[in-house]
């Protein structure tokens, strides 16, 4: 059995994969982006739009964000030794605490963030000096993106951090600014073969263990426990996103993100309402996740009441809003 598991675990690394299409700004128009990628929900990497972007390293971020407080997730490495259905939380459901950005930057420099897998994720840049970055607005306009669902979100982590395989209920753009990220993607059609966490988790854990995450470790899959994953491998895509590149991730596309570099890795993402509307109405993964949130309503209401009654009301509410 041990030999069988070792063979299974190496299978995904040896399997052929599809490459995500890259398109340079010189070949891009809003009409082409819509017709070839947005309309049908196809991932694409856009290059050349951010060539004049400043370097978003820790020094730059400390200068701009300094003592502003952000929720920081304390993941720890021990969880990755367990099956994901044994975790108590995942993604934005991971317990976090607020700290000044400068303090988190010191954790990265001292390698404490690496040693404990501490992650500053999905922190809104609204009302910060980085909220209005003209070159980002110009890039979004060049892609013809409209109807943003969120403000830009900042993601900062040490290299080797992994965001587990999951999907989002909206379209997204991932802008790589410092270091690189390797993404493994699967189309929505493979949801059944990726063994998503159960919707019933919402009844027990609320939003802490969401059903848009896969139970499979794609780089070391247990094909004895998850045999259908082998079928999904035929639909696997990979891409390494480098500084200055933008990845369009359509709603429902599964993706696992591994940070690459030497020290810190920095990205911005933004979520967009799905367009055209027909794609939003017919994307089962979107409605699957929304139904789960409805199941978590009692937990959400309880969390709101607890946050309002807390002495750290502002911090608790900020964390809850981020989780929602």
mmCIF file of C-alpha atoms in Angstrom:
data_model
loop_
_atom_site.group_PDB
_atom_site.id
_atom_site.type_symbol
_atom_site.label_atom_id
_atom_site.label_comp_id
_atom_site.label_asym_id
_atom_site.label_seq_id
_atom_site.Cartn_x
_atom_site.Cartn_y
_atom_site.Cartn_z
ATOM 1 C CA UNK A 1 0.000 0.000 0.000
ATOM 2 C CA UNK A 2 2.831 2.415 0.866
ATOM 3 C CA UNK A 3 4.388 1.889 -2.573
ATOM 4 C CA UNK A 4 1.003 2.516 -4.196
ATOM 5 C CA UNK A 5 0.604 5.805 -2.326
ATOM 6 C CA UNK A 6 4.097 6.948 -3.321
ATOM 7 C CA UNK A 7 3.323 6.215 -6.965
ATOM 8 C CA UNK A 8 0.031 8.120 -6.677
ATOM 9 C CA UNK A 9 1.682 11.076 -4.994
ATOM 10 C CA UNK A 10 4.201 11.491 -7.802
ATOM 11 C CA UNK A 11 1.612 11.117 -10.562
ATOM 12 C CA UNK A 12 0.472 14.740 -10.780
ATOM 13 C CA UNK A 13 4.072 15.948 -11.067
ATOM 14 C CA UNK A 14 4.730 13.670 -14.042
ATOM 15 C CA UNK A 15 1.433 14.352 -15.810
ATOM 16 C CA UNK A 16 1.265 16.622 -18.845
ATOM 17 C CA UNK A 17 -0.548 19.906 -18.356
ATOM 18 C CA UNK A 18 -1.970 22.690 -20.469
ATOM 19 C CA UNK A 19 -0.387 26.140 -20.488
ATOM 20 C CA UNK A 20 -2.455 29.251 -19.857
ATOM 21 C CA UNK A 21 -2.462 31.522 -22.917
ATOM 22 C CA UNK A 22 -0.368 34.686 -22.714
ATOM 23 C CA UNK A 23 -1.240 37.845 -24.628
ATOM 24 C CA UNK A 24 0.838 41.019 -24.824
ATOM 25 C CA UNK A 25 -0.704 44.465 -24.526
ATOM 26 C CA UNK A 26 0.203 45.143 -28.168
ATOM 27 C CA UNK A 27 -2.287 42.458 -29.224
ATOM 28 C CA UNK A 28 -4.954 43.350 -26.674
ATOM 29 C CA UNK A 29 -8.163 45.295 -27.076
ATOM 30 C CA UNK A 30 -11.181 45.311 -24.757
ATOM 31 C CA UNK A 31 -13.210 43.668 -27.519
ATOM 32 C CA UNK A 32 -10.689 40.870 -28.006
ATOM 33 C CA UNK A 33 -10.448 40.269 -24.246
ATOM 34 C CA UNK A 34 -14.226 39.990 -23.987
ATOM 35 C CA UNK A 35 -14.783 37.776 -27.040
ATOM 36 C CA UNK A 36 -11.898 35.354 -26.468
ATOM 37 C CA UNK A 37 -11.622 35.169 -22.682
ATOM 38 C CA UNK A 38 -14.253 36.954 -20.596
ATOM 39 C CA UNK A 39 -17.346 35.865 -22.535
ATOM 40 C CA UNK A 40 -16.683 32.141 -22.188
ATOM 41 C CA UNK A 41 -14.730 32.279 -18.926
ATOM 42 C CA UNK A 42 -11.213 31.362 -20.120
ATOM 43 C CA UNK A 43 -8.086 32.178 -18.086
ATOM 44 C CA UNK A 44 -5.431 34.344 -19.740
ATOM 45 C CA UNK A 45 -2.208 36.097 -18.722
ATOM 46 C CA UNK A 46 -1.851 39.688 -19.924
ATOM 47 C CA UNK A 47 1.684 41.080 -20.167
ATOM 48 C CA UNK A 48 3.180 44.510 -20.772
ATOM 49 C CA UNK A 49 0.509 46.651 -19.089
ATOM 50 C CA UNK A 50 2.500 47.307 -15.904
ATOM 51 C CA UNK A 51 6.002 47.942 -17.235
ATOM 52 C CA UNK A 52 6.255 51.306 -15.469
ATOM 53 C CA UNK A 53 4.976 49.975 -12.113
ATOM 54 C CA UNK A 54 7.255 50.740 -9.137
ATOM 55 C CA UNK A 55 8.837 47.859 -7.249
ATOM 56 C CA UNK A 56 6.432 46.742 -4.519
ATOM 57 C CA UNK A 57 9.017 45.327 -2.103
ATOM 58 C CA UNK A 58 8.873 45.490 1.706
ATOM 59 C CA UNK A 59 10.581 48.887 1.842
ATOM 60 C CA UNK A 60 8.043 50.384 -0.567
ATOM 61 C CA UNK A 61 5.093 48.823 1.273
ATOM 62 C CA UNK A 62 6.364 49.960 4.675
ATOM 63 C CA UNK A 63 6.709 53.491 3.328
ATOM 64 C CA UNK A 64 3.128 53.493 2.016
ATOM 65 C CA UNK A 65 1.343 51.416 4.677
ATOM 66 C CA UNK A 66 3.613 51.736 7.719
ATOM 67 C CA UNK A 67 1.553 51.582 10.904
ATOM 68 C CA UNK A 68 -1.788 50.777 9.300
ATOM 69 C CA UNK A 69 -3.211 47.630 10.863
ATOM 70 C CA UNK A 70 -4.205 44.562 8.880
ATOM 71 C CA UNK A 71 -5.503 41.096 9.802
ATOM 72 C CA UNK A 72 -2.700 38.542 9.538
ATOM 73 C CA UNK A 73 -3.443 34.813 9.259
ATOM 74 C CA UNK A 74 -1.476 32.375 11.402
ATOM 75 C CA UNK A 75 -1.673 29.162 9.387
ATOM 76 C CA UNK A 76 1.150 27.062 10.835
ATOM 77 C CA UNK A 77 2.680 24.142 8.959
ATOM 78 C CA UNK A 78 1.210 21.322 11.050
ATOM 79 C CA UNK A 79 -2.131 21.430 9.227
ATOM 80 C CA UNK A 80 -0.529 20.202 6.002
ATOM 81 C CA UNK A 81 0.227 16.865 7.640
ATOM 82 C CA UNK A 82 -3.514 16.207 7.964
ATOM 83 C CA UNK A 83 -6.305 15.498 5.517
ATOM 84 C CA UNK A 84 -8.083 18.756 4.714
ATOM 85 C CA UNK A 85 -11.429 17.404 5.913
ATOM 86 C CA UNK A 86 -9.791 17.245 9.361
ATOM 87 C CA UNK A 87 -8.929 20.949 9.375
ATOM 88 C CA UNK A 88 -10.952 23.343 11.543
ATOM 89 C CA UNK A 89 -10.531 26.312 9.201
ATOM 90 C CA UNK A 90 -9.135 27.247 5.806
ATOM 91 C CA UNK A 91 -8.426 30.360 3.717
ATOM 92 C CA UNK A 92 -10.081 33.494 5.140
ATOM 93 C CA UNK A 93 -11.520 31.299 7.895
ATOM 94 C CA UNK A 94 -8.076 30.905 9.489
ATOM 95 C CA UNK A 95 -7.763 32.701 12.820
ATOM 96 C CA UNK A 96 -6.043 36.056 12.453
ATOM 97 C CA UNK A 97 -4.990 39.040 14.519
ATOM 98 C CA UNK A 98 -4.429 42.650 13.550
ATOM 99 C CA UNK A 99 -1.000 44.195 13.510
ATOM 100 C CA UNK A 100 0.731 47.158 11.865
ATOM 101 C CA UNK A 101 2.077 46.341 8.429
ATOM 102 C CA UNK A 102 5.547 47.303 9.618
ATOM 103 C CA UNK A 103 5.384 44.595 12.282
ATOM 104 C CA UNK A 104 4.405 41.959 9.747
ATOM 105 C CA UNK A 105 7.240 43.106 7.460
ATOM 106 C CA UNK A 106 9.674 42.462 10.298
ATOM 107 C CA UNK A 107 8.243 38.932 10.647
ATOM 108 C CA UNK A 108 9.029 38.344 6.980
ATOM 109 C CA UNK A 109 12.549 39.739 7.273
ATOM 110 C CA UNK A 110 13.304 37.649 10.369
ATOM 111 C CA UNK A 111 11.830 34.535 8.658
ATOM 112 C CA UNK A 112 9.298 34.104 11.466
ATOM 113 C CA UNK A 113 6.542 34.416 8.847
ATOM 114 C CA UNK A 114 8.175 31.607 6.877
ATOM 115 C CA UNK A 115 8.739 29.368 9.899
ATOM 116 C CA UNK A 116 5.114 29.703 11.055
ATOM 117 C CA UNK A 117 3.428 30.224 7.661
ATOM 118 C CA UNK A 118 2.060 33.652 8.597
ATOM 119 C CA UNK A 119 0.179 35.350 5.775
ATOM 120 C CA UNK A 120 -1.178 38.834 5.157
ATOM 121 C CA UNK A 121 -4.010 38.015 2.776
ATOM 122 C CA UNK A 122 -6.881 39.796 1.096
ATOM 123 C CA UNK A 123 -6.371 43.134 2.840
ATOM 124 C CA UNK A 124 -8.327 45.942 1.217
ATOM 125 C CA UNK A 125 -6.266 48.891 -0.013
ATOM 126 C CA UNK A 126 -9.265 51.199 0.245
ATOM 127 C CA UNK A 127 -8.450 54.455 2.090
ATOM 128 C CA UNK A 128 -4.698 53.888 1.771
ATOM 129 C CA UNK A 129 -2.107 55.714 -0.370
ATOM 130 C CA UNK A 130 -2.109 52.682 -2.681
ATOM 131 C CA UNK A 131 -5.859 52.727 -3.348
ATOM 132 C CA UNK A 132 -5.606 55.019 -6.336
ATOM 133 C CA UNK A 133 -2.801 53.656 -8.516
ATOM 134 C CA UNK A 134 -3.321 55.115 -12.009
ATOM 135 C CA UNK A 135 -1.366 52.408 -13.856
ATOM 136 C CA UNK A 136 -3.624 49.728 -12.350
ATOM 137 C CA UNK A 137 -6.742 51.616 -13.440
ATOM 138 C CA UNK A 138 -5.302 51.970 -16.926
ATOM 139 C CA UNK A 139 -4.529 48.242 -17.079
ATOM 140 C CA UNK A 140 -8.091 47.367 -16.067
ATOM 141 C CA UNK A 141 -9.440 49.733 -18.713
ATOM 142 C CA UNK A 142 -7.189 48.204 -21.361
ATOM 143 C CA UNK A 143 -8.736 44.813 -20.567
ATOM 144 C CA UNK A 144 -12.231 46.307 -20.705
ATOM 145 C CA UNK A 145 -13.011 45.239 -17.143
ATOM 146 C CA UNK A 146 -16.091 46.869 -15.631
ATOM 147 C CA UNK A 147 -18.301 46.431 -12.576
ATOM 148 C CA UNK A 148 -15.727 45.764 -9.824
ATOM 149 C CA UNK A 149 -17.162 43.782 -6.908
ATOM 150 C CA UNK A 150 -14.362 44.752 -4.486
ATOM 151 C CA UNK A 151 -11.600 47.267 -4.095
ATOM 152 C CA UNK A 152 -8.045 46.011 -4.778
ATOM 153 C CA UNK A 153 -6.786 43.578 -2.119
ATOM 154 C CA UNK A 154 -3.176 43.208 -1.004
ATOM 155 C CA UNK A 155 -1.541 39.792 -0.528
ATOM 156 C CA UNK A 156 1.916 39.557 1.062
ATOM 157 C CA UNK A 157 3.653 36.381 2.175
ATOM 158 C CA UNK A 158 7.022 34.642 2.392
ATOM 159 C CA UNK A 159 8.097 32.437 -0.482
ATOM 160 C CA UNK A 160 6.833 28.815 -0.430
ATOM 161 C CA UNK A 161 3.446 29.786 1.057
ATOM 162 C CA UNK A 162 0.644 27.778 -0.563
ATOM 163 C CA UNK A 163 -2.981 28.847 -0.883
ATOM 164 C CA UNK A 164 -4.847 25.521 -1.166
ATOM 165 C CA UNK A 165 -6.833 24.495 -4.231
ATOM 166 C CA UNK A 166 -10.105 26.467 -4.328
ATOM 167 C CA UNK A 167 -12.395 28.520 -6.551
ATOM 168 C CA UNK A 168 -14.055 31.930 -6.212
ATOM 169 C CA UNK A 169 -17.704 32.865 -6.913
ATOM 170 C CA UNK A 170 -16.690 35.912 -8.977
ATOM 171 C CA UNK A 171 -14.247 36.687 -11.757
ATOM 172 C CA UNK A 172 -10.852 37.785 -10.503
ATOM 173 C CA UNK A 173 -7.648 39.441 -11.633
ATOM 174 C CA UNK A 174 -4.360 38.568 -9.957
ATOM 175 C CA UNK A 175 -1.659 41.208 -10.427
ATOM 176 C CA UNK A 176 1.863 40.025 -9.610
ATOM 177 C CA UNK A 177 4.097 42.780 -8.280
ATOM 178 C CA UNK A 178 7.073 41.223 -6.462
ATOM 179 C CA UNK A 179 8.382 37.681 -6.618
ATOM 180 C CA UNK A 180 6.443 35.125 -8.646
ATOM 181 C CA UNK A 181 3.529 32.742 -8.167
ATOM 182 C CA UNK A 182 2.941 29.320 -9.640
ATOM 183 C CA UNK A 183 -0.682 28.438 -10.215
ATOM 184 C CA UNK A 184 -2.256 25.072 -10.895
ATOM 185 C CA UNK A 185 -5.742 25.430 -12.389
ATOM 186 C CA UNK A 186 -8.674 23.176 -13.246
ATOM 187 C CA UNK A 187 -11.868 24.202 -15.102
ATOM 188 C CA UNK A 188 -15.260 24.217 -13.337
ATOM 189 C CA UNK A 189 -16.208 21.026 -15.196
ATOM 190 C CA UNK A 190 -13.816 19.112 -12.918
ATOM 191 C CA UNK A 191 -15.476 20.076 -9.628
ATOM 192 C CA UNK A 192 -16.820 16.561 -9.055
ATOM 193 C CA UNK A 193 -13.353 15.064 -9.655
ATOM 194 C CA UNK A 194 -11.666 17.514 -7.253
ATOM 195 C CA UNK A 195 -13.619 16.397 -4.169
ATOM 196 C CA UNK A 196 -14.732 19.769 -2.757
ATOM 197 C CA UNK A 197 -15.294 20.010 0.982
ATOM 198 C CA UNK A 198 -18.868 19.292 2.012
ATOM 199 C CA UNK A 199 -21.543 21.985 2.062
ATOM 200 C CA UNK A 200 -22.593 20.615 5.441
ATOM 201 C CA UNK A 201 -19.403 22.096 6.899
ATOM 202 C CA UNK A 202 -21.246 25.428 6.888
ATOM 203 C CA UNK A 203 -23.672 24.076 9.471
ATOM 204 C CA UNK A 204 -20.855 23.112 11.823
ATOM 205 C CA UNK A 205 -18.082 25.619 11.100
ATOM 206 C CA UNK A 206 -19.871 28.565 9.506
ATOM 207 C CA UNK A 207 -17.499 30.378 7.144
ATOM 208 C CA UNK A 208 -14.360 28.867 8.662
ATOM 209 C CA UNK A 209 -14.289 25.785 6.435
ATOM 210 C CA UNK A 210 -15.822 26.672 3.087
ATOM 211 C CA UNK A 211 -16.946 24.229 0.411
ATOM 212 C CA UNK A 212 -15.069 26.003 -2.374
ATOM 213 C CA UNK A 213 -11.863 24.235 -1.251
ATOM 214 C CA UNK A 214 -10.739 20.847 -2.519
ATOM 215 C CA UNK A 215 -9.821 17.972 -0.222
ATOM 216 C CA UNK A 216 -6.996 16.958 -2.584
ATOM 217 C CA UNK A 217 -3.364 18.027 -2.378
ATOM 218 C CA UNK A 218 -2.752 18.358 -6.144
ATOM 219 C CA UNK A 219 1.029 17.940 -5.841
ATOM 220 C CA UNK A 220 0.760 14.771 -3.741
ATOM 221 C CA UNK A 221 -2.695 13.324 -4.383
ATOM 222 C CA UNK A 222 -3.883 10.195 -2.630
ATOM 223 C CA UNK A 223 -5.481 8.376 -5.562
ATOM 224 C CA UNK A 224 -6.591 5.567 -3.308
ATOM 225 C CA UNK A 225 -8.799 7.948 -1.364
ATOM 226 C CA UNK A 226 -9.530 10.304 -4.294
ATOM 227 C CA UNK A 227 -9.452 8.107 -7.434
ATOM 228 C CA UNK A 228 -11.434 10.518 -9.654
ATOM 229 C CA UNK A 229 -8.653 13.094 -9.338
ATOM 230 C CA UNK A 230 -6.731 11.169 -11.990
ATOM 231 C CA UNK A 231 -9.444 12.145 -14.485
ATOM 232 C CA UNK A 232 -9.013 15.809 -13.536
ATOM 233 C CA UNK A 233 -5.292 15.666 -14.351
ATOM 234 C CA UNK A 234 -6.105 15.575 -18.067
ATOM 235 C CA UNK A 235 -7.621 19.068 -17.631
ATOM 236 C CA UNK A 236 -4.833 20.560 -15.511
ATOM 237 C CA UNK A 237 -3.379 23.959 -16.417
ATOM 238 C CA UNK A 238 -0.239 25.571 -15.026
ATOM 239 C CA UNK A 239 1.315 29.004 -15.204
ATOM 240 C CA UNK A 240 4.083 30.938 -13.462
ATOM 241 C CA UNK A 241 2.998 34.530 -12.982
ATOM 242 C CA UNK A 242 5.914 36.965 -12.966
ATOM 243 C CA UNK A 243 6.144 40.608 -11.813
ATOM 244 C CA UNK A 244 4.129 42.930 -14.032
ATOM 245 C CA UNK A 245 1.804 40.198 -15.309
ATOM 246 C CA UNK A 246 -1.967 39.953 -14.785
ATOM 247 C CA UNK A 247 -3.882 36.674 -14.653
ATOM 248 C CA UNK A 248 -7.609 36.655 -15.355
ATOM 249 C CA UNK A 249 -9.227 33.859 -13.299
ATOM 250 C CA UNK A 250 -12.875 33.311 -14.293
ATOM 251 C CA UNK A 251 -15.507 32.438 -11.725
ATOM 252 C CA UNK A 252 -15.529 28.772 -10.754
ATOM 253 C CA UNK A 253 -12.006 27.959 -11.981
ATOM 254 C CA UNK A 254 -10.103 25.982 -9.364
ATOM 255 C CA UNK A 255 -6.618 27.257 -8.566
ATOM 256 C CA UNK A 256 -3.834 26.517 -6.109
ATOM 257 C CA UNK A 257 -1.233 29.253 -5.641
ATOM 258 C CA UNK A 258 2.377 28.684 -4.570
ATOM 259 C CA UNK A 259 4.576 31.705 -3.851
ATOM 260 C CA UNK A 260 8.034 31.688 -5.412
ATOM 261 C CA UNK A 261 10.970 33.969 -4.832
ATOM 262 C CA UNK A 262 13.662 34.875 -2.356
ATOM 263 C CA UNK A 263 11.966 36.405 0.649
ATOM 264 C CA UNK A 264 8.726 38.295 0.171
ATOM 265 C CA UNK A 265 6.073 37.819 -2.510
ATOM 266 C CA UNK A 266 3.490 40.532 -3.186
ATOM 267 C CA UNK A 267 0.330 40.563 -5.305
ATOM 268 C CA UNK A 268 -2.897 42.479 -5.701
ATOM 269 C CA UNK A 269 -6.189 40.901 -6.644
ATOM 270 C CA UNK A 270 -9.602 42.277 -7.391
ATOM 271 C CA UNK A 271 -12.951 40.582 -7.836
ATOM 272 C CA UNK A 272 -15.385 41.514 -10.592
ATOM 273 C CA UNK A 273 -19.068 40.881 -11.164
ATOM 274 C CA UNK A 274 -19.444 38.184 -13.799
ATOM 275 C CA UNK A 275 -20.090 39.411 -17.310
ATOM 276 C CA UNK A 276 -21.983 38.501 -19.412
ATOM 277 C CA UNK A 277 -24.882 37.802 -17.069
ATOM 278 C CA UNK A 278 -25.644 34.495 -18.781
ATOM 279 C CA UNK A 279 -22.344 33.058 -17.533
ATOM 280 C CA UNK A 280 -23.177 34.162 -13.992
ATOM 281 C CA UNK A 281 -26.584 32.528 -14.129
ATOM 282 C CA UNK A 282 -25.269 29.219 -15.483
ATOM 283 C CA UNK A 283 -22.161 28.760 -13.309
ATOM 284 C CA UNK A 284 -23.080 26.047 -10.809
ATOM 285 C CA UNK A 285 -19.964 26.600 -8.678
ATOM 286 C CA UNK A 286 -21.134 30.140 -7.952
ATOM 287 C CA UNK A 287 -24.584 29.085 -6.753
ATOM 288 C CA UNK A 288 -23.159 26.140 -4.844
ATOM 289 C CA UNK A 289 -21.070 28.506 -2.750
ATOM 290 C CA UNK A 290 -23.912 30.984 -2.238
ATOM 291 C CA UNK A 291 -26.135 28.198 -0.939
ATOM 292 C CA UNK A 292 -23.426 27.307 1.552
ATOM 293 C CA UNK A 293 -23.311 30.878 2.844
ATOM 294 C CA UNK A 294 -27.079 30.707 3.453
ATOM 295 C CA UNK A 295 -26.506 27.531 5.467
ATOM 296 C CA UNK A 296 -23.950 29.449 7.555
ATOM 297 C CA UNK A 297 -26.431 32.259 8.379
ATOM 298 C CA UNK A 298 -26.836 31.313 12.080
ATOM 299 C CA UNK A 299 -23.034 31.335 12.543
ATOM 300 C CA UNK A 300 -22.727 34.669 10.744
ATOM 301 C CA UNK A 301 -25.434 36.292 12.893
ATOM 302 C CA UNK A 302 -23.840 34.955 16.067
ATOM 303 C CA UNK A 303 -20.417 36.230 14.992
ATOM 304 C CA UNK A 304 -21.825 39.708 14.290
ATOM 305 C CA UNK A 305 -23.453 39.900 17.715
ATOM 306 C CA UNK A 306 -20.275 38.689 19.422
ATOM 307 C CA UNK A 307 -18.185 41.241 17.521
ATOM 308 C CA UNK A 308 -20.501 44.116 18.413
ATOM 309 C CA UNK A 309 -20.425 43.133 22.084
ATOM 310 C CA UNK A 310 -16.650 42.691 22.146
ATOM 311 C CA UNK A 311 -14.245 45.175 23.718
ATOM 312 C CA UNK A 312 -12.222 44.916 20.510
ATOM 313 C CA UNK A 313 -15.293 45.707 18.425
ATOM 314 C CA UNK A 314 -13.478 47.462 15.580
ATOM 315 C CA UNK A 315 -10.914 44.689 15.160
ATOM 316 C CA UNK A 316 -13.488 41.900 15.403
ATOM 317 C CA UNK A 317 -15.770 43.559 12.850
ATOM 318 C CA UNK A 318 -12.855 44.114 10.483
ATOM 319 C CA UNK A 319 -11.931 40.447 10.664
ATOM 320 C CA UNK A 320 -15.534 39.388 10.102
ATOM 321 C CA UNK A 321 -15.955 41.665 7.092
ATOM 322 C CA UNK A 322 -12.760 40.252 5.598
ATOM 323 C CA UNK A 323 -14.050 36.709 6.112
ATOM 324 C CA UNK A 324 -17.377 37.560 4.463
#
